[in-house]
PDB file of C-alpha atoms in Angstrom:
ATOM      1  CA  MET A 684     119.583 104.796  81.351  1.00  0.00           C
ATOM      2  CA  SER A 685     120.008 102.122  78.674  1.00  0.00           C
ATOM      3  CA  GLY A 686     120.118  99.378  81.320  1.00  0.00           C
ATOM      4  CA  LYS A 687     116.741 100.440  82.659  1.00  0.00           C
ATOM      5  CA  GLU A 688     115.277 100.558  79.160  1.00  0.00           C
ATOM      6  CA  ILE A 689     116.551  97.041  78.422  1.00  0.00           C
ATOM      7  CA  ARG A 690     115.079  95.693  81.653  1.00  0.00           C
ATOM      8  CA  LEU A 691     111.752  97.423  81.044  1.00  0.00           C
ATOM      9  CA  LYS A 692     111.536  95.690  77.678  1.00  0.00           C
ATOM     10  CA  LYS A 693     112.333  92.354  79.355  1.00  0.00           C
ATOM     11  CA  LEU A 694     109.320  92.794  81.640  1.00  0.00           C
ATOM     12  CA  TYR A 695     106.995  92.860  78.645  1.00  0.00           C
ATOM     13  CA  HIS A 696     107.372  89.191  77.757  1.00  0.00           C
ATOM     14  CA  HIS A 697     104.110  88.573  75.924  1.00  0.00           C
ATOM     15  CA  SER A 698     102.514  91.825  74.783  1.00  0.00           C
ATOM     16  CA  ASP A 699     102.413  95.544  75.490  1.00  0.00           C
ATOM     17  CA  LYS A 700     100.264  94.832  78.579  1.00  0.00           C
ATOM     18  CA  LEU A 701     101.808  93.560  81.807  1.00  0.00           C
ATOM     19  CA  LEU A 702     100.644  90.589  83.866  1.00  0.00           C
ATOM     20  CA  ILE A 703     102.481  90.690  87.193  1.00  0.00           C
ATOM     21  CA  VAL A 704     101.699  88.351  90.091  1.00  0.00           C
ATOM     22  CA  PRO A 705     102.859  89.666  93.484  1.00  0.00           C
ATOM     23  CA  MET A 706     103.639  86.931  96.025  1.00  0.00           C
ATOM     24  CA  ASP A 707     105.121  89.094  98.752  1.00  0.00           C
ATOM     25  CA  HIS A 708     102.177  88.417 101.095  1.00  0.00           C
ATOM     26  CA  GLY A 709     103.992  85.857 103.252  1.00  0.00           C
ATOM     27  CA  ILE A 710     105.562  88.555 105.417  1.00  0.00           C
ATOM     28  CA  THR A 711     102.255  90.357 105.844  1.00  0.00           C
ATOM     29  CA  ILE A 712      99.827  87.476 106.438  1.00  0.00           C
ATOM     30  CA  GLY A 713     101.966  84.331 106.658  1.00  0.00           C
ATOM     31  CA  PRO A 714     102.162  81.065 104.659  1.00  0.00           C
ATOM     32  CA  VAL A 715      98.682  81.170 103.134  1.00  0.00           C
ATOM     33  CA  THR A 716      97.352  78.890 100.401  1.00  0.00           C
ATOM     34  CA  GLY A 717      99.266  79.393  97.175  1.00  0.00           C
ATOM     35  CA  LEU A 718     102.451  80.443  98.947  1.00  0.00           C
ATOM     36  CA  THR A 719     103.282  77.323 100.925  1.00  0.00           C
ATOM     37  CA  ASP A 720     104.543  75.640  97.755  1.00  0.00           C
ATOM     38  CA  ILE A 721     105.554  78.861  96.071  1.00  0.00           C
ATOM     39  CA  ASN A 722     107.812  77.219  93.489  1.00  0.00           C
ATOM     40  CA  LYS A 723     104.830  75.288  92.098  1.00  0.00           C
ATOM     41  CA  THR A 724     102.718  78.444  92.000  1.00  0.00           C
ATOM     42  CA  VAL A 725     105.438  80.431  90.247  1.00  0.00           C
ATOM     43  CA  GLU A 726     105.780  77.717  87.604  1.00  0.00           C
ATOM     44  CA  ALA A 727     102.002  77.756  87.106  1.00  0.00           C
ATOM     45  CA  VAL A 728     101.647  81.506  86.624  1.00  0.00           C
ATOM     46  CA  PHE A 729     104.632  81.653  84.282  1.00  0.00           C
ATOM     47  CA  ASP A 730     103.183  78.772  82.244  1.00  0.00           C
ATOM     48  CA  GLY A 731      99.924  80.711  82.133  1.00  0.00           C
ATOM     49  CA  GLY A 732     101.563  83.798  80.647  1.00  0.00           C
ATOM     50  CA  ALA A 733     102.607  85.965  83.600  1.00  0.00           C
ATOM     51  CA  ASP A 734     105.385  88.413  82.780  1.00  0.00           C
ATOM     52  CA  ALA A 735     106.829  88.665  86.279  1.00  0.00           C
ATOM     53  CA  ILE A 736     106.402  87.800  89.936  1.00  0.00           C
ATOM     54  CA  VAL A 737     107.052  89.968  92.996  1.00  0.00           C
ATOM     55  CA  VAL A 738     108.693  88.317  96.012  1.00  0.00           C
ATOM     56  CA  HIS A 739     110.835  89.211  98.992  1.00  0.00           C
ATOM     57  CA  LYS A 740     114.562  88.508  98.862  1.00  0.00           C
ATOM     58  CA  GLY A 741     114.541  85.382 101.032  1.00  0.00           C
ATOM     59  CA  LEU A 742     112.404  83.339  98.638  1.00  0.00           C
ATOM     60  CA  VAL A 743     114.617  83.767  95.591  1.00  0.00           C
ATOM     61  CA  ARG A 744     116.792  80.823  96.679  1.00  0.00           C
ATOM     62  CA  TYR A 745     113.839  78.459  96.057  1.00  0.00           C
ATOM     63  CA  LEU A 746     112.868  79.921  92.700  1.00  0.00           C
ATOM     64  CA  THR A 747     116.063  79.844  90.672  1.00  0.00           C
ATOM     65  CA  ASP A 748     114.820  77.078  88.357  1.00  0.00           C
ATOM     66  CA  ALA A 749     111.517  78.808  87.622  1.00  0.00           C
ATOM     67  CA  ILE A 750     113.037  82.241  87.161  1.00  0.00           C
ATOM     68  CA  GLY A 751     115.977  80.908  85.176  1.00  0.00           C
ATOM     69  CA  SER A 752     113.614  79.217  82.713  1.00  0.00           C
ATOM     70  CA  ASN A 753     113.252  82.511  80.805  1.00  0.00           C
ATOM     71  CA  LYS A 754     109.466  82.275  81.153  1.00  0.00           C
ATOM     72  CA  GLY A 755     109.168  85.314  83.383  1.00  0.00           C
ATOM     73  CA  GLU A 756     111.026  87.983  85.322  1.00  0.00           C
ATOM     74  CA  LEU A 757     111.875  88.576  88.980  1.00  0.00           C
ATOM     75  CA  ILE A 758     110.815  91.716  90.845  1.00  0.00           C
ATOM     76  CA  ILE A 759     112.148  92.117  94.386  1.00  0.00           C
ATOM     77  CA  HIS A 760     109.866  93.859  96.882  1.00  0.00           C
ATOM     78  CA  LEU A 761     111.688  96.142  99.306  1.00  0.00           C
ATOM     79  CA  SER A 762     108.836  97.093 101.687  1.00  0.00           C
ATOM     80  CA  ALA A 763     107.514  95.059 104.590  1.00  0.00           C
ATOM     81  CA  SER A 764     105.230  95.007 107.623  1.00  0.00           C
ATOM     82  CA  THR A 765     103.122  92.303 109.265  1.00  0.00           C
ATOM     83  CA  ALA A 766      99.505  91.918 110.268  1.00  0.00           C
ATOM     84  CA  LEU A 767     100.798  90.901 113.713  1.00  0.00           C
ATOM     85  CA  ALA A 768     101.833  94.473 114.508  1.00  0.00           C
ATOM     86  CA  PRO A 769      99.584  96.705 116.633  1.00  0.00           C
ATOM     87  CA  GLU A 770      96.805  98.212 114.545  1.00  0.00           C
ATOM     88  CA  SER A 771      98.434 101.636 114.732  1.00  0.00           C
ATOM     89  CA  GLN A 772     101.554 100.194 113.058  1.00  0.00           C
ATOM     90  CA  THR A 773     100.072  98.011 110.297  1.00  0.00           C
ATOM     91  CA  MET A 774     100.274 100.839 107.752  1.00  0.00           C
ATOM     92  CA  ARG A 775     103.965 101.313 108.398  1.00  0.00           C
ATOM     93  CA  LYS A 776     106.220  99.893 105.677  1.00  0.00           C
ATOM     94  CA  GLU A 777     109.927  99.552 106.340  1.00  0.00           C
ATOM     95  CA  LEU A 778     112.617  98.975 103.740  1.00  0.00           C
ATOM     96  CA  VAL A 779     114.067  95.493 104.283  1.00  0.00           C
ATOM     97  CA  SER A 780     116.420  95.243 101.328  1.00  0.00           C
ATOM     98  CA  SER A 781     118.242  97.384  98.790  1.00  0.00           C
ATOM     99  CA  VAL A 782     118.479  97.898  95.061  1.00  0.00           C
ATOM    100  CA  GLU A 783     122.073  96.685  95.021  1.00  0.00           C
ATOM    101  CA  HIS A 784     121.239  93.460  96.864  1.00  0.00           C
ATOM    102  CA  SER A 785     118.320  92.874  94.482  1.00  0.00           C
ATOM    103  CA  ILE A 786     120.707  93.099  91.538  1.00  0.00           C
ATOM    104  CA  ARG A 787     122.861  90.396  93.120  1.00  0.00           C
ATOM    105  CA  LEU A 788     119.761  88.212  93.382  1.00  0.00           C
ATOM    106  CA  GLY A 789     119.044  88.614  89.663  1.00  0.00           C
ATOM    107  CA  ALA A 790     116.150  91.064  89.810  1.00  0.00           C
ATOM    108  CA  THR A 791     114.858  92.667  86.632  1.00  0.00           C
ATOM    109  CA  ALA A 792     112.966  95.319  88.599  1.00  0.00           C
ATOM    110  CA  ILE A 793     112.226  96.638  92.096  1.00  0.00           C
ATOM    111  CA  SER A 794     108.920  97.310  93.847  1.00  0.00           C
ATOM    112  CA  THR A 795     107.976  99.383  96.880  1.00  0.00           C
ATOM    113  CA  HIS A 796     104.745 100.018  98.803  1.00  0.00           C
ATOM    114  CA  VAL A 797     103.340 103.356  99.997  1.00  0.00           C
ATOM    115  CA  ASN A 798     100.251 103.944 102.153  1.00  0.00           C
ATOM    116  CA  LEU A 799      99.227 107.524 101.416  1.00  0.00           C
ATOM    117  CA  GLY A 800      97.137 109.215 104.065  1.00  0.00           C
ATOM    118  CA  SER A 801      98.568 107.069 106.844  1.00  0.00           C
ATOM    119  CA  GLU A 802     100.569 108.573 109.698  1.00  0.00           C
ATOM    120  CA  PHE A 803     103.665 107.039 108.106  1.00  0.00           C
ATOM    121  CA  GLU A 804     103.152 108.627 104.693  1.00  0.00           C
ATOM    122  CA  ALA A 805     106.123 111.007 104.898  1.00  0.00           C
ATOM    123  CA  GLU A 806     108.627 108.243 105.681  1.00  0.00           C
ATOM    124  CA  GLN A 807     107.351 106.059 102.850  1.00  0.00           C
ATOM    125  CA  ILE A 808     107.400 108.905 100.330  1.00  0.00           C
ATOM    126  CA  LYS A 809     110.993 109.659 101.306  1.00  0.00           C
ATOM    127  CA  ASP A 810     111.923 105.995 100.915  1.00  0.00           C
ATOM    128  CA  VAL A 811     110.426 105.761  97.423  1.00  0.00           C
ATOM    129  CA  GLY A 812     112.167 108.932  96.305  1.00  0.00           C
ATOM    130  CA  LEU A 813     115.549 107.626  97.406  1.00  0.00           C
ATOM    131  CA  ILE A 814     114.919 104.147  95.989  1.00  0.00           C
ATOM    132  CA  ALA A 815     114.024 105.757  92.639  1.00  0.00           C
ATOM    133  CA  GLU A 816     117.448 107.416  92.594  1.00  0.00           C
ATOM    134  CA  GLU A 817     119.142 104.092  93.345  1.00  0.00           C
ATOM    135  CA  CYS A 818     117.144 102.448  90.555  1.00  0.00           C
ATOM    136  CA  ASP A 819     118.332 105.137  88.150  1.00  0.00           C
ATOM    137  CA  LYS A 820     121.917 104.617  89.326  1.00  0.00           C
ATOM    138  CA  TRP A 821     121.813 100.838  88.755  1.00  0.00           C
ATOM    139  CA  GLY A 822     119.468 100.787  85.772  1.00  0.00           C
ATOM    140  CA  LEU A 823     116.511  98.955  87.326  1.00  0.00           C
ATOM    141  CA  PRO A 824     112.848  99.839  86.704  1.00  0.00           C
ATOM    142  CA  LEU A 825     110.799 100.792  89.762  1.00  0.00           C
ATOM    143  CA  LEU A 826     107.227  99.628  90.328  1.00  0.00           C
ATOM    144  CA  ALA A 827     105.525 101.763  92.987  1.00  0.00           C
ATOM    145  CA  MET A 828     102.512 100.201  94.704  1.00  0.00           C
ATOM    146  CA  MET A 829     100.483 103.214  95.811  1.00  0.00           C
ATOM    147  CA  TYR A 830      97.465 102.891  98.099  1.00  0.00           C
ATOM    148  CA  VAL A 831      95.206 105.456  99.767  1.00  0.00           C
ATOM    149  CA  ARG A 832      95.020 104.272 103.380  1.00  0.00           C
ATOM    150  CA  ASP A 833      93.712 107.121 105.501  1.00  0.00           C
ATOM    151  CA  GLY A 834      91.268 104.996 107.494  1.00  0.00           C
ATOM    152  CA  CYS A 835      88.274 105.562 105.217  1.00  0.00           C
ATOM    153  CA  LYS A 836      87.498 102.527 103.052  1.00  0.00           C
ATOM    154  CA  THR A 837      85.667 104.493 100.345  1.00  0.00           C
ATOM    155  CA  HIS A 838      88.700 106.745  99.867  1.00  0.00           C
ATOM    156  CA  GLU A 839      90.720 103.708  98.741  1.00  0.00           C
ATOM    157  CA  PHE A 840      88.633 103.631  95.547  1.00  0.00           C
ATOM    158  CA  ASP A 841      88.060 107.346  95.060  1.00  0.00           C
ATOM    159  CA  PRO A 842      89.329 108.288  91.566  1.00  0.00           C
ATOM    160  CA  GLU A 843      90.664 111.692  92.604  1.00  0.00           C
ATOM    161  CA  ARG A 844      92.679 110.204  95.445  1.00  0.00           C
ATOM    162  CA  ILE A 845      93.857 107.282  93.286  1.00  0.00           C
ATOM    163  CA  GLY A 846      94.885 109.724  90.587  1.00  0.00           C
ATOM    164  CA  HIS A 847      96.803 111.713  93.175  1.00  0.00           C
ATOM    165  CA  ALA A 848      98.531 108.532  94.343  1.00  0.00           C
ATOM    166  CA  ALA A 849      99.579 107.679  90.791  1.00  0.00           C
ATOM    167  CA  ARG A 850     100.924 111.172  90.277  1.00  0.00           C
ATOM    168  CA  VAL A 851     102.986 110.970  93.486  1.00  0.00           C
ATOM    169  CA  ALA A 852     104.655 107.819  92.140  1.00  0.00           C
ATOM    170  CA  GLU A 853     105.453 109.459  88.814  1.00  0.00           C
ATOM    171  CA  GLU A 854     106.837 112.617  90.394  1.00  0.00           C
ATOM    172  CA  LEU A 855     109.069 110.602  92.718  1.00  0.00           C
ATOM    173  CA  GLY A 856     110.603 108.781  89.746  1.00  0.00           C
ATOM    174  CA  ALA A 857     108.716 105.479  89.504  1.00  0.00           C
ATOM    175  CA  ASP A 858     108.594 103.844  86.070  1.00  0.00           C
ATOM    176  CA  ILE A 859     105.343 101.926  86.633  1.00  0.00           C
ATOM    177  CA  VAL A 860     102.594 102.523  89.186  1.00  0.00           C
ATOM    178  CA  LYS A 861     100.110 100.100  90.713  1.00  0.00           C
ATOM    179  CA  VAL A 862      96.854 101.461  92.152  1.00  0.00           C
ATOM    180  CA  ASN A 863      93.382 100.271  93.072  1.00  0.00           C
ATOM    181  CA  TYR A 864      90.775 100.185  90.336  1.00  0.00           C
ATOM    182  CA  SER A 865      88.316 103.010  90.888  1.00  0.00           C
ATOM    183  CA  GLY A 866      85.242 100.936  90.001  1.00  0.00           C
ATOM    184  CA  SER A 867      84.323 102.109  86.509  1.00  0.00           C
ATOM    185  CA  PRO A 868      86.045 102.731  83.161  1.00  0.00           C
ATOM    186  CA  GLU A 869      84.885 106.349  83.185  1.00  0.00           C
ATOM    187  CA  THR A 870      86.500 107.187  86.516  1.00  0.00           C
ATOM    188  CA  PHE A 871      89.623 105.141  85.826  1.00  0.00           C
ATOM    189  CA  LYS A 872      90.235 107.103  82.641  1.00  0.00           C
ATOM    190  CA  GLN A 873      90.682 110.118  84.916  1.00  0.00           C
ATOM    191  CA  VAL A 874      93.376 108.250  86.853  1.00  0.00           C
ATOM    192  CA  VAL A 875      95.289 107.174  83.746  1.00  0.00           C
ATOM    193  CA  SER A 876      95.082 110.601  82.135  1.00  0.00           C
ATOM    194  CA  GLY A 877      96.911 112.207  85.058  1.00  0.00           C
ATOM    195  CA  VAL A 878     100.250 110.440  84.450  1.00  0.00           C
ATOM    196  CA  LYS A 879     102.498 109.406  81.595  1.00  0.00           C
ATOM    197  CA  ILE A 880     103.919 106.244  83.188  1.00  0.00           C
ATOM    198  CA  PRO A 881     102.136 102.869  82.786  1.00  0.00           C
ATOM    199  CA  VAL A 882      99.317 102.290  85.294  1.00  0.00           C
ATOM    200  CA  LEU A 883      98.536  98.784  86.590  1.00  0.00           C
ATOM    201  CA  ILE A 884      95.542  97.782  88.677  1.00  0.00           C
ATOM    202  CA  ALA A 885      95.684  95.913  91.966  1.00  0.00           C
ATOM    203  CA  GLY A 886      93.392  93.012  92.770  1.00  0.00           C
ATOM    204  CA  GLY A 887      92.662  93.944  96.354  1.00  0.00           C
ATOM    205  CA  GLU A 888      90.859  91.458  98.584  1.00  0.00           C
ATOM    206  CA  ARG A 889      89.662  88.126  97.222  1.00  0.00           C
ATOM    207  CA  LEU A 890      86.783  88.651  94.792  1.00  0.00           C
ATOM    208  CA  SER A 891      83.680  86.467  94.841  1.00  0.00           C
ATOM    209  CA  SER A 892      84.320  84.942  91.412  1.00  0.00           C
ATOM    210  CA  ASN A 893      86.840  84.799  88.604  1.00  0.00           C
ATOM    211  CA  GLN A 894      84.271  86.373  86.332  1.00  0.00           C
ATOM    212  CA  ASP A 895      84.224  89.468  88.552  1.00  0.00           C
ATOM    213  CA  LEU A 896      88.015  89.581  88.273  1.00  0.00           C
ATOM    214  CA  ILE A 897      87.979  89.185  84.496  1.00  0.00           C
ATOM    215  CA  THR A 898      85.333  91.898  84.131  1.00  0.00           C
ATOM    216  CA  MET A 899      87.350  94.298  86.291  1.00  0.00           C
ATOM    217  CA  ILE A 900      90.510  93.667  84.264  1.00  0.00           C
ATOM    218  CA  ASP A 901      88.710  94.084  80.950  1.00  0.00           C
ATOM    219  CA  ASP A 902      87.115  97.358  82.067  1.00  0.00           C
ATOM    220  CA  ALA A 903      90.405  98.702  83.429  1.00  0.00           C
ATOM    221  CA  VAL A 904      92.370  97.879  80.272  1.00  0.00           C
ATOM    222  CA  ASN A 905      89.685  99.451  78.105  1.00  0.00           C
ATOM    223  CA  ALA A 906      90.017 102.556  80.270  1.00  0.00           C
ATOM    224  CA  GLY A 907      93.756 102.732  79.602  1.00  0.00           C
ATOM    225  CA  ALA A 908      95.390 100.489  82.208  1.00  0.00           C
ATOM    226  CA  ASN A 909      98.678  99.013  81.014  1.00  0.00           C
ATOM    227  CA  GLY A 910      97.928  95.698  82.691  1.00  0.00           C
ATOM    228  CA  ILE A 911      97.595  94.212  86.148  1.00  0.00           C
ATOM    229  CA  SER A 912      99.570  93.440  89.284  1.00  0.00           C
ATOM    230  CA  ILE A 913      97.289  91.025  91.120  1.00  0.00           C
ATOM    231  CA  GLY A 914      98.291  88.581  93.843  1.00  0.00           C
ATOM    232  CA  ARG A 915      95.764  86.723  96.008  1.00  0.00           C
ATOM    233  CA  ASN A 916      93.052  86.557  93.356  1.00  0.00           C
ATOM    234  CA  ILE A 917      95.534  84.661  91.174  1.00  0.00           C
ATOM    235  CA  PHE A 918      97.886  82.668  93.401  1.00  0.00           C
ATOM    236  CA  GLN A 919      95.063  81.469  95.678  1.00  0.00           C
ATOM    237  CA  ASP A 920      92.936  80.293  92.760  1.00  0.00           C
ATOM    238  CA  GLU A 921      92.536  76.523  92.387  1.00  0.00           C
ATOM    239  CA  ASP A 922      94.090  76.752  88.919  1.00  0.00           C
ATOM    240  CA  PRO A 923      96.440  79.765  88.697  1.00  0.00           C
ATOM    241  CA  GLN A 924      97.777  78.709  85.312  1.00  0.00           C
ATOM    242  CA  LYS A 925      94.353  78.643  83.670  1.00  0.00           C
ATOM    243  CA  LEU A 926      93.369  81.933  85.261  1.00  0.00           C
ATOM    244  CA  CYS A 927      96.556  83.558  83.990  1.00  0.00           C
ATOM    245  CA  GLU A 928      95.855  82.157  80.532  1.00  0.00           C
ATOM    246  CA  ASN A 929      92.407  83.780  80.585  1.00  0.00           C
ATOM    247  CA  ILE A 930      93.828  87.076  81.776  1.00  0.00           C
ATOM    248  CA  ARG A 931      96.618  86.969  79.196  1.00  0.00           C
ATOM    249  CA  SER A 932      94.032  86.439  76.478  1.00  0.00           C
ATOM    250  CA  ILE A 933      92.244  89.636  77.540  1.00  0.00           C
ATOM    251  CA  LEU A 934      95.497  91.602  77.691  1.00  0.00           C
ATOM    252  CA  ASN A 935      96.618  90.357  74.284  1.00  0.00           C
ATOM    253  CA  GLN A 936      93.341  91.366  72.679  1.00  0.00           C
ATOM    254  CA  SER A 937      93.327  94.896  74.059  1.00  0.00           C
TER     255      SER A 937
END
């Protein structure tokens, strides 16, 4: 397991709190703002203090300079589905790459996505369990992105359900788990207390202001979050580097 331990330490570039910027959205929603010139965005978030980015395998070929700069780490996302699928299929996540292929691409870690409560939950749980074993075999950390998606919007932010989602990730062998923020420090403490692995918060849909984002991050970290894994609210900002600098400042002070 020494390889996994070494790679976990590499993820924590700047402090004991993680700042990860997922940019795997192109498969789901297409070439949106912030992803059309992804190399520029990656450079900006790394310059702002991001520890790692999350992308699909096909984009790595454009990012070798940014990733090779030793400013941040590469996490390969293995799960995919598109918003173009029929509504009944949008919660389905299929594995589109492997741990071994990710190693060949230079990945420091792997990430997967699970929609708990969906009709495809069982398949996704099975996939994460098997991927966790492959990560142990090859010495790569696993970030599990766990969402409650049973068709009820309020359930996505329910602390008991979020806590359950985090525990599923831990029991399947994930090293880090990403979940929605439950809305208050008091309730999020319940989520964090239910697992021993680091818990990161997701950003969700675009927030109305950066101040709302900063407040959410500050509250989550004070409640015990180990950092953030936030995509659209960072890479679609007009100045991703500055926003990352502000977020890094909060994480470093916690």
